[in-house]
């Protein structure tokens, strides 16, 4: 008969404090990878504009109304850092956090019994007491975006009558106009897919990141696999599969016609040498000719890719 474990032995197995068992190991925090020279960075501006840049010393980019913002503060900083641009076009770490990757708050303020049906701001901006010259004067005096928005709210004839939700919406709209927040995102498959969906959807056949994730899940993509990928999304699906495999296994990009279609999007994902090394390209016609039940299809693809 098997004896049931005593309370002491159970405590030892569970590592309960005071039971004599060694404490569980302290988890080591994962540090975000830092941006270095040669890395591709996805600059997300106010959640509305996206731009890919390759970092190098004194690299510039267009941010907001400034066409030559130097990106040197990004070098050595972790991916995901947020920055602001002052009136002189200088990039510096932001004092605010957009909040978990979302620029808009998921839960707005509680509404009240006020109504917006009788409010008419008008296209002539007659409800606003501050003129463009007044706002320029505030900026010249060194006022920040929060202070300018506060002045706009105080001088608006209709702001006090708006609902709490409408007031919050008004503040965010004005804040986006007078402040440019830039997040330096890591170009993962999701981030690249999301940026292309909003910026240039035709290049990826309007692929959404949730559909891309479902595709990887249904394809059972993982390490040590040997998938064959045929796509017309500019290399987005191929790069996502290579990223998911982590440089372990073999990945074949099949194509029809005389030459392989453009796969330039995969170059934006900062794949490691191991992840890039598993990618092979081969025409489907040659794979079909050499296909044999006793032959490794991926090995055949490798031979075709080398000969091509």
Short mmCIF file of N, CA and C in Angstrom, two decimals, residues 62 128 153 167 192 214 297 306:
data_model
loop_
_atom_site.label_atom_id
_atom_site.label_comp_id
_atom_site.label_asym_id
_atom_site.label_seq_id
_atom_site.Cartn_x
_atom_site.Cartn_y
_atom_site.Cartn_z
N UNK A 62 10.65 62.96 -40.24
CA UNK A 62 9.59 63.96 -40.18
C UNK A 62 8.61 63.58 -39.08
N UNK A 128 -14.70 79.97 -29.33
CA UNK A 128 -13.39 80.01 -28.70
C UNK A 128 -12.92 81.45 -28.57
N UNK A 153 -9.83 75.41 -22.86
CA UNK A 153 -11.06 75.00 -22.17
C UNK A 153 -11.68 76.16 -21.39
N UNK A 167 -16.33 66.62 -22.89
CA UNK A 167 -15.21 67.43 -22.43
C UNK A 167 -13.89 66.68 -22.55
N UNK A 192 4.13 45.65 -37.40
CA UNK A 192 4.26 45.91 -38.83
C UNK A 192 2.92 45.71 -39.54
N UNK A 214 -4.38 34.41 -36.22
CA UNK A 214 -5.20 33.23 -36.43
C UNK A 214 -4.57 32.33 -37.49
N UNK A 297 10.65 17.04 -48.75
CA UNK A 297 10.28 18.19 -49.58
C UNK A 297 11.12 19.40 -49.26
N UNK A 306 19.30 26.55 -53.79
CA UNK A 306 20.73 26.71 -54.01
C UNK A 306 21.05 26.75 -55.49
#
